[in-house]
Tab-separated table of C-alpha atoms in Angstrom:
chain	number	residue	atom	x	y	z
A	27	MET	CA	-0.105	0.452	-0.063
A	28	GLN	CA	1.200	3.531	-1.120
A	29	THR	CA	2.083	5.353	1.939
A	30	GLY	CA	0.033	8.725	2.217
A	31	ALA	CA	-2.437	7.288	-0.885
A	32	PRO	CA	-6.509	7.226	-0.361
A	33	LEU	CA	-7.488	4.285	1.466
A	34	LYS	CA	-9.184	1.501	-0.604
A	35	THR	CA	-13.102	0.529	0.170
A	36	ARG	CA	-11.615	-2.502	1.814
A	37	HIS	CA	-9.201	-0.887	3.930
A	38	GLU	CA	-11.955	1.819	5.033
A	39	GLU	CA	-14.181	-0.588	6.119
A	40	ILE	CA	-12.072	-2.488	7.871
A	41	LEU	CA	-10.986	0.497	9.232
A	42	ASN	CA	-14.339	1.640	10.565
A	43	ALA	CA	-14.799	-1.845	12.108
A	44	ILE	CA	-11.796	-1.662	13.799
A	45	VAL	CA	-12.116	1.365	15.408
A	46	ARG	CA	-16.279	1.033	16.108
A	47	THR	CA	-15.161	-2.446	17.912
A	48	TYR	CA	-12.520	-0.912	20.088
A	49	ILE	CA	-15.158	2.075	21.122
A	50	GLU	CA	-17.413	-1.090	22.114
A	51	THR	CA	-15.476	-2.843	24.162
A	52	GLY	CA	-11.963	-0.820	24.959
A	53	GLU	CA	-9.790	-3.750	24.017
A	54	PRO	CA	-7.469	-4.320	21.175
A	55	VAL	CA	-9.207	-5.430	18.487
A	56	ALA	CA	-7.623	-8.593	16.340
A	57	SER	CA	-8.292	-9.903	13.041
A	58	ARG	CA	-10.114	-13.178	14.031
A	59	ALA	CA	-12.303	-11.643	16.305
A	60	LEU	CA	-12.935	-9.106	13.375
A	61	SER	CA	-13.777	-11.799	11.192
A	62	ARG	CA	-16.134	-13.492	12.996
A	63	ARG	CA	-18.199	-9.945	13.593
A	64	ARG	CA	-18.193	-9.041	9.609
A	65	SER	CA	-20.628	-10.066	7.605
A	66	ASN	CA	-18.784	-11.296	4.706
A	67	THR	CA	-16.638	-14.094	3.738
A	68	LEU	CA	-13.339	-11.991	4.052
A	69	SER	CA	-10.878	-14.861	6.259
A	70	PRO	CA	-9.069	-13.346	9.539
A	71	ALA	CA	-5.561	-13.785	7.336
A	72	SER	CA	-7.017	-11.250	4.944
A	73	ILE	CA	-7.992	-9.107	7.282
A	74	ARG	CA	-4.497	-9.294	8.812
A	75	ASN	CA	-2.826	-8.164	5.718
A	76	VAL	CA	-5.021	-5.154	5.627
A	77	MET	CA	-4.387	-4.360	9.029
A	78	ALA	CA	-1.108	-4.349	8.418
A	79	ASP	CA	-1.238	-1.821	5.344
A	80	LEU	CA	-3.231	0.251	8.174
A	81	ALA	CA	-0.286	0.262	11.131
A	82	ASP	CA	2.186	0.935	8.233
A	83	GLU	CA	-0.101	3.733	7.583
A	84	GLY	CA	-0.534	5.017	10.907
A	85	TYR	CA	-3.687	4.264	11.690
A	86	LEU	CA	-3.424	1.424	13.704
A	87	SER	CA	-0.511	0.256	16.687
A	88	GLN	CA	0.239	-2.636	18.436
A	89	PRO	CA	0.959	-2.615	22.173
A	90	HIS	CA	1.911	-6.078	22.538
A	91	THR	CA	3.643	-8.227	20.240
A	92	SER	CA	0.437	-11.091	20.735
A	93	ALA	CA	-2.252	-8.560	21.088
A	94	GLY	CA	-4.166	-7.039	18.703
A	95	ARG	CA	-4.062	-3.390	17.347
A	96	VAL	CA	-5.553	-0.106	18.884
A	97	PRO	CA	-6.891	2.924	16.551
A	98	THR	CA	-4.707	5.953	16.450
A	99	GLU	CA	-5.281	9.729	16.791
A	100	LYS	CA	-5.364	9.650	13.085
A	101	ALA	CA	-7.870	6.644	12.931
A	102	PHE	CA	-9.960	8.267	15.005
A	103	ARG	CA	-10.120	11.664	12.729
A	104	PHE	CA	-10.742	9.571	9.683
A	105	TYR	CA	-13.460	7.512	11.527
A	106	VAL	CA	-15.620	10.928	12.703
A	107	ARG	CA	-15.440	12.255	9.185
A	108	SER	CA	-18.057	9.076	8.151
A	109	LEU	CA	-20.381	9.728	11.080
A	110	THR	CA	-23.912	11.539	10.875
A	111	ALA	CA	-25.579	12.000	14.409
A	112	SER	CA	-28.339	10.053	15.175
A	113	LYS	CA	-31.797	11.037	15.915
A	114	ILE	CA	-33.567	12.103	18.537
A	115	GLN	CA	-37.229	11.788	19.362
A	116	SER	CA	-38.987	15.124	19.039
A	117	SER	CA	-40.711	14.591	22.044
A	118	GLU	CA	-37.175	15.198	23.801
A	119	PHE	CA	-36.819	17.985	21.992
A	120	GLU	CA	-39.645	19.476	23.015
A	121	ARG	CA	-39.396	18.466	26.721
A	122	LEU	CA	-36.056	20.449	26.755
A	123	ARG	CA	-36.880	23.122	24.532
A	124	SER	CA	-40.036	23.847	27.043
A	125	GLU	CA	-37.494	23.369	30.212
A	126	LEU	CA	-35.047	25.940	29.436
A	127	SER	CA	-37.923	28.290	28.330
A	128	GLU	CA	-38.924	28.658	32.144
A	129	LEU	CA	-35.464	30.016	32.825
A	130	PRO	CA	-35.174	33.282	33.114
A	131	THR	CA	-31.609	34.149	32.253
A	132	VAL	CA	-29.484	33.266	30.002
A	133	GLY	CA	-27.129	32.417	32.022
A	134	ALA	CA	-29.200	29.683	34.285
A	135	ARG	CA	-29.962	28.582	30.622
A	136	VAL	CA	-26.087	28.231	29.595
A	137	GLU	CA	-25.824	25.938	33.340
A	138	ARG	CA	-29.199	23.917	32.656
A	139	SER	CA	-27.657	22.844	29.256
A	140	SER	CA	-24.429	21.766	30.380
A	141	TYR	CA	-25.533	19.272	32.869
A	142	VAL	CA	-28.652	18.067	29.930
A	143	LEU	CA	-25.347	17.349	27.920
A	144	MET	CA	-23.580	15.941	31.034
A	145	GLU	CA	-26.734	13.332	31.411
A	146	LEU	CA	-27.343	12.534	27.829
A	147	THR	CA	-23.491	11.791	26.947
A	148	ARG	CA	-21.553	10.830	30.742
A	149	ASN	CA	-18.966	12.853	29.363
A	150	VAL	CA	-17.824	16.657	30.192
A	151	GLY	CA	-20.852	19.164	28.961
A	152	ILE	CA	-19.924	23.274	27.933
A	153	VAL	CA	-22.101	25.619	27.229
A	154	ALA	CA	-20.548	29.209	26.912
A	155	ALA	CA	-22.657	32.646	25.589
A	156	ILE	CA	-20.315	35.450	24.789
A	157	PRO	CA	-21.953	38.936	25.340
A	158	ALA	CA	-21.095	41.912	22.899
A	159	PHE	CA	-18.865	44.147	24.092
A	160	GLU	CA	-21.779	46.896	23.636
A	161	GLN	CA	-24.871	45.810	25.152
A	162	GLU	CA	-28.591	47.587	26.280
A	163	LEU	CA	-30.238	48.001	29.545
A	164	ASP	CA	-33.087	46.169	29.982
A	165	GLN	CA	-33.799	47.466	33.783
A	166	ILE	CA	-32.268	48.215	37.026
A	167	GLU	CA	-33.424	47.078	40.774
A	168	LEU	CA	-32.252	48.461	44.031
A	169	ALA	CA	-32.378	46.871	46.964
A	170	PRO	CA	-30.842	48.130	50.243
A	171	LEU	CA	-29.004	45.503	53.197
A	172	SER	CA	-27.833	45.751	56.315
A	173	ASP	CA	-24.920	48.088	57.236
A	174	ARG	CA	-25.219	50.790	54.238
A	175	ARG	CA	-24.562	48.043	51.661
A	176	LEU	CA	-26.837	48.237	48.436
A	177	LEU	CA	-27.687	45.247	45.989
A	178	ILE	CA	-27.822	46.388	42.550
A	179	VAL	CA	-28.902	44.359	39.746
A	180	LEU	CA	-28.218	45.194	36.281
A	181	VAL	CA	-30.149	43.237	33.270
A	182	THR	CA	-29.071	43.389	30.142
A	183	ARG	CA	-31.748	42.996	27.204
A	184	ASP	CA	-30.418	39.526	26.309
A	185	GLN	CA	-31.641	38.673	29.458
A	186	ILE	CA	-27.929	38.546	31.409
A	187	VAL	CA	-28.608	39.815	34.880
A	188	ARG	CA	-25.635	40.967	37.024
A	189	ASN	CA	-25.797	41.734	40.892
A	190	ARG	CA	-23.510	43.571	42.650
A	191	VAL	CA	-22.804	44.958	46.167
A	192	VAL	CA	-21.471	48.610	47.280
A	193	VAL	CA	-20.836	50.198	50.098
A	194	LEU	CA	-22.610	53.837	50.803
A	195	ASP	CA	-20.813	56.445	52.633
A	196	HIS	CA	-24.145	57.843	53.296
A	197	PRO	CA	-27.626	55.729	53.623
A	198	ILE	CA	-29.942	56.182	50.721
A	199	GLY	CA	-33.399	55.740	52.075
A	200	PRO	CA	-36.161	52.937	50.244
A	201	ASP	CA	-38.575	55.895	48.346
A	202	GLU	CA	-35.428	57.430	47.203
A	203	LEU	CA	-34.074	53.965	46.037
A	204	THR	CA	-37.652	53.875	44.000
A	205	SER	CA	-36.720	57.255	42.573
A	206	ILE	CA	-33.659	56.443	40.924
A	207	ARG	CA	-34.642	53.259	40.000
A	208	ASN	CA	-37.724	54.318	38.047
A	209	TYR	CA	-35.848	57.339	36.921
A	210	VAL	CA	-33.034	55.133	35.279
A	211	ASN	CA	-35.473	52.654	33.954
A	212	ARG	CA	-37.790	55.088	32.582
A	213	ASN	CA	-34.915	57.303	30.519
A	214	PHE	CA	-32.848	55.027	29.536
A	215	SER	CA	-34.204	51.308	29.342
A	216	GLY	CA	-33.328	50.351	25.279
A	217	TRP	CA	-30.348	52.302	25.184
A	218	ARG	CA	-26.316	51.033	24.941
A	219	LEU	CA	-24.945	51.079	28.263
A	220	GLY	CA	-21.929	53.354	27.030
A	221	ASP	CA	-24.776	56.052	25.457
A	222	ALA	CA	-26.269	55.852	28.710
A	223	ARG	CA	-23.416	56.149	30.930
A	224	ARG	CA	-22.333	58.909	28.681
A	225	GLU	CA	-25.759	60.859	29.034
A	226	LEU	CA	-26.081	60.516	32.912
A	227	LEU	CA	-22.809	62.156	33.026
A	228	ARG	CA	-23.842	65.069	30.822
A	229	ARG	CA	-27.243	65.514	32.962
A	230	MET	CA	-25.188	65.135	35.869
A	231	ALA	CA	-22.764	67.933	35.018
A	232	GLU	CA	-25.359	70.315	34.618
A	233	GLU	CA	-26.789	72.932	36.825
A	234	ARG	CA	-30.049	71.682	37.744
A	235	ALA	CA	-28.580	68.763	39.148
A	236	LEU	CA	-27.082	70.693	41.975
A	237	TYR	CA	-30.754	71.263	43.106
A	238	ASP	CA	-32.271	67.636	41.777
A	239	ALA	CA	-32.188	65.236	45.131
A	240	VAL	CA	-32.455	62.051	42.103
A	241	LEU	CA	-29.519	63.744	39.949
A	242	ARG	CA	-27.367	63.894	43.466
A	243	ASN	CA	-27.668	59.880	44.994
A	244	LEU	CA	-27.839	59.161	41.363
A	245	GLN	CA	-24.409	60.520	41.355
A	246	VAL	CA	-23.258	58.771	44.257
A	247	LEU	CA	-24.295	54.959	42.839
A	248	PHE	CA	-22.850	56.209	39.504
A	249	GLN	CA	-19.878	56.536	40.743
A	250	LYS	CA	-20.009	53.185	42.339
A	251	GLY	CA	-20.583	51.372	39.002
A	252	LEU	CA	-24.371	51.414	38.313
A	253	LEU	CA	-24.287	50.665	34.885
A	254	ASP	CA	-20.323	49.423	34.550
A	255	VAL	CA	-20.822	46.016	33.216
A	256	ASP	CA	-18.370	43.102	32.433
A	257	PRO	CA	-18.795	41.831	29.648
A	258	ALA	CA	-17.273	38.593	30.665
A	259	PRO	CA	-18.975	35.370	29.011
A	260	GLU	CA	-21.121	33.284	30.872
A	261	VAL	CA	-19.812	29.812	30.815
A	262	HIS	CA	-20.260	26.669	32.697
A	263	LEU	CA	-18.894	23.013	32.556
A	264	GLU	CA	-20.646	19.660	33.870
A	265	GLY	CA	-18.854	16.665	34.549
A	266	ALA	CA	-15.377	17.205	34.601
A	267	SER	CA	-15.408	14.423	37.337
A	268	ASN	CA	-16.252	12.271	34.414
A	269	LEU	CA	-12.790	12.298	33.191
A	270	LEU	CA	-11.183	10.611	36.452
A	271	GLY	CA	-12.400	6.911	35.618
A	272	LEU	CA	-11.118	7.133	32.350
A	273	ASP	CA	-7.078	5.519	30.685
A	274	LEU	CA	-5.849	9.070	29.575
A	275	HIS	CA	-2.128	8.062	30.287
A	276	LEU	CA	-1.812	10.559	32.931
A	277	THR	CA	0.247	10.931	35.564
A	278	ARG	CA	-1.293	11.768	38.845
A	279	GLU	CA	-0.120	14.985	38.242
A	280	LYS	CA	-0.663	15.631	34.598
A	281	LEU	CA	-4.635	15.305	35.197
A	282	ARG	CA	-4.868	17.143	38.128
A	283	GLU	CA	-2.953	19.965	35.954
A	284	LEU	CA	-6.212	18.731	33.359
A	285	LEU	CA	-8.630	19.386	36.026
A	286	ARG	CA	-6.912	22.628	36.744
A	287	ALA	CA	-7.164	24.296	32.928
A	288	LEU	CA	-10.931	23.349	32.866
A	289	GLU	CA	-11.600	25.511	35.862
A	290	GLU	CA	-10.085	28.086	34.142
A	291	LYS	CA	-13.334	30.454	32.344
A	292	GLN	CA	-10.509	31.929	30.142
A	293	ARG	CA	-9.179	28.518	28.994
A	294	LEU	CA	-12.169	27.273	28.135
A	295	ILE	CA	-13.172	29.801	25.580
A	296	GLU	CA	-9.535	29.589	23.773
A	297	LEU	CA	-10.960	25.545	23.461
A	298	LEU	CA	-14.114	26.229	21.826
A	299	ASP	CA	-12.750	29.548	19.960
A	300	LEU	CA	-9.732	27.503	18.698
A	301	PHE	CA	-11.745	24.183	17.320
A	302	LEU	CA	-15.599	25.535	16.775
A	303	GLN	CA	-15.319	28.295	14.149
A	304	GLN	CA	-18.153	26.510	11.720
A	305	ALA	CA	-20.985	28.163	10.727
A	306	PRO	CA	-24.052	28.116	13.005
A	307	GLY	CA	-25.773	25.020	12.773
A	308	ASP	CA	-22.993	22.957	11.416
A	309	LEU	CA	-21.145	20.195	14.275
A	310	ALA	CA	-17.729	20.189	14.273
A	311	VAL	CA	-15.308	17.254	15.618
A	312	HIS	CA	-12.018	17.681	16.493
A	313	VAL	CA	-10.169	14.484	18.075
A	314	GLY	CA	-6.459	14.949	19.667
A	315	LEU	CA	-6.709	18.204	21.528
A	316	GLU	CA	-2.904	18.825	22.928
A	317	GLU	CA	-2.674	22.448	21.314
A	318	VAL	CA	-4.841	23.646	24.393
A	319	HIS	CA	-3.260	21.665	26.818
A	320	PRO	CA	-0.798	18.752	26.775
A	321	SER	CA	-2.841	16.638	28.928
A	322	MET	CA	-5.595	16.758	26.276
A	323	LYS	CA	-3.518	15.134	23.632
A	324	ASP	CA	-5.814	11.763	24.198
A	325	LEU	CA	-9.208	13.752	24.452
A	326	ALA	CA	-12.141	14.935	21.567
A	327	LEU	CA	-14.505	17.484	21.145
A	328	ILE	CA	-18.007	17.656	19.540
A	329	GLY	CA	-19.348	21.090	19.455
A	330	ALA	CA	-21.586	23.397	17.584
A	331	THR	CA	-21.495	27.408	17.489
A	332	VAL	CA	-25.051	29.352	17.785
A	333	HIS	CA	-26.888	32.213	18.626
A	334	PHE	CA	-28.647	32.928	21.337
A	335	GLY	CA	-32.195	34.753	20.430
A	336	SER	CA	-30.741	38.321	20.878
A	337	GLY	CA	-27.906	37.307	18.062
A	338	MET	CA	-25.982	36.938	21.395
A	339	PRO	CA	-22.713	34.242	20.124
A	340	GLY	CA	-22.645	30.825	21.880
A	341	ARG	CA	-21.019	27.458	22.276
A	342	VAL	CA	-22.345	24.190	22.871
A	343	ALA	CA	-20.199	21.413	23.270
A	344	VAL	CA	-18.674	18.042	25.033
A	345	LEU	CA	-15.213	17.236	25.798
A	346	GLY	CA	-14.812	12.961	26.252
A	347	PRO	CA	-12.328	10.500	25.616
A	348	MET	CA	-11.518	9.416	21.705
A	349	ARG	CA	-13.401	6.285	22.349
A	350	MET	CA	-16.630	7.999	22.709
A	351	HIS	CA	-19.714	6.653	20.825
A	352	TYR	CA	-19.583	9.937	18.258
A	353	GLU	CA	-23.012	9.396	16.624
A	354	ARG	CA	-24.374	9.613	19.602
A	355	VAL	CA	-22.607	12.682	21.523
A	356	MET	CA	-23.054	14.499	17.824
A	357	ALA	CA	-27.027	14.079	18.397
A	358	ALA	CA	-27.181	15.591	22.114
A	359	VAL	CA	-24.842	18.493	20.658
A	360	LEU	CA	-26.863	19.058	18.010
A	361	HIS	CA	-30.263	18.393	20.081
A	362	THR	CA	-29.324	20.882	22.471
A	363	SER	CA	-27.884	23.794	20.379
A	364	ARG	CA	-31.364	23.589	18.332
A	365	ALA	CA	-32.993	23.584	21.934
A	366	LEU	CA	-31.301	27.100	23.087
A	367	GLU	CA	-32.102	28.474	19.438
A	368	SER	CA	-35.306	28.079	19.491
A	369	VAL	CA	-36.104	29.715	23.110
A	370	GLY	CA	-35.034	33.193	21.869
A	371	LEU	CA	-34.306	35.626	24.842
């Protein structure tokens, strides 16, 4: 077999059969066992010859001299190109869509979706919502706490809710807080936050602000960050403990490094951005993720880009071992991403 040449049909069939068998059993695949599983009459000797060719091409490895063959990263990459997602019942889709629609915020939907992915696949579910830098104000709420502390709740039009507790130099009464809330919501709901901040600064700079109690108190809260937001994405990961039972050929220290990496929000965003660059609605399957972290060499990522109802982009993905049931995971990712998009905001 010529090195680097396209695989012959028989070689493709046998390679895919080896990968499927290895996914099911987790054991090296022998030619005799493969011959028994195949419906045709290809002999074990003929299969051995094909397996030798595939090994020469880098698709198979042999952990022990007397053992069968194990598919390599190259083999898994070839295998996933031939796959399509299995079907999920429409009733399951409607159930998830209904469940997500009852949740009030993007953050709640992101968290729930990652849990659903973990449950459906028994791997690691990751969902991220990435806000636009310039967001629009929906409303604010102000709730007094003890010791001159104040809870500021800021809701943007994409239904992301941000809470901040500030400490006031002087107490502001409940009626005054209600007046401030009504003033901001009445005047600036629907405004881009940057424009609202600039207009508030202009109004507070006017001479009449000295005689307007609402604007005076509003200035205090403005200086405490009333309309400031951190455009950090909402990212949630569920099921990292599922990696502990896998044979990832990692030392205990390397496994700890992997789990620490998955706890870093920025590292997760880098992972999703690097491998999920396809058009919304299309699935991406990537095998071997050492570009992100050396300890991810034996992992695979299946994901999709989504657009929430407000147009805010997001990512839906499952992280798991190379030896995973790809069709089932692909279906779970498509199912979850379409449910998220259909809910809107």
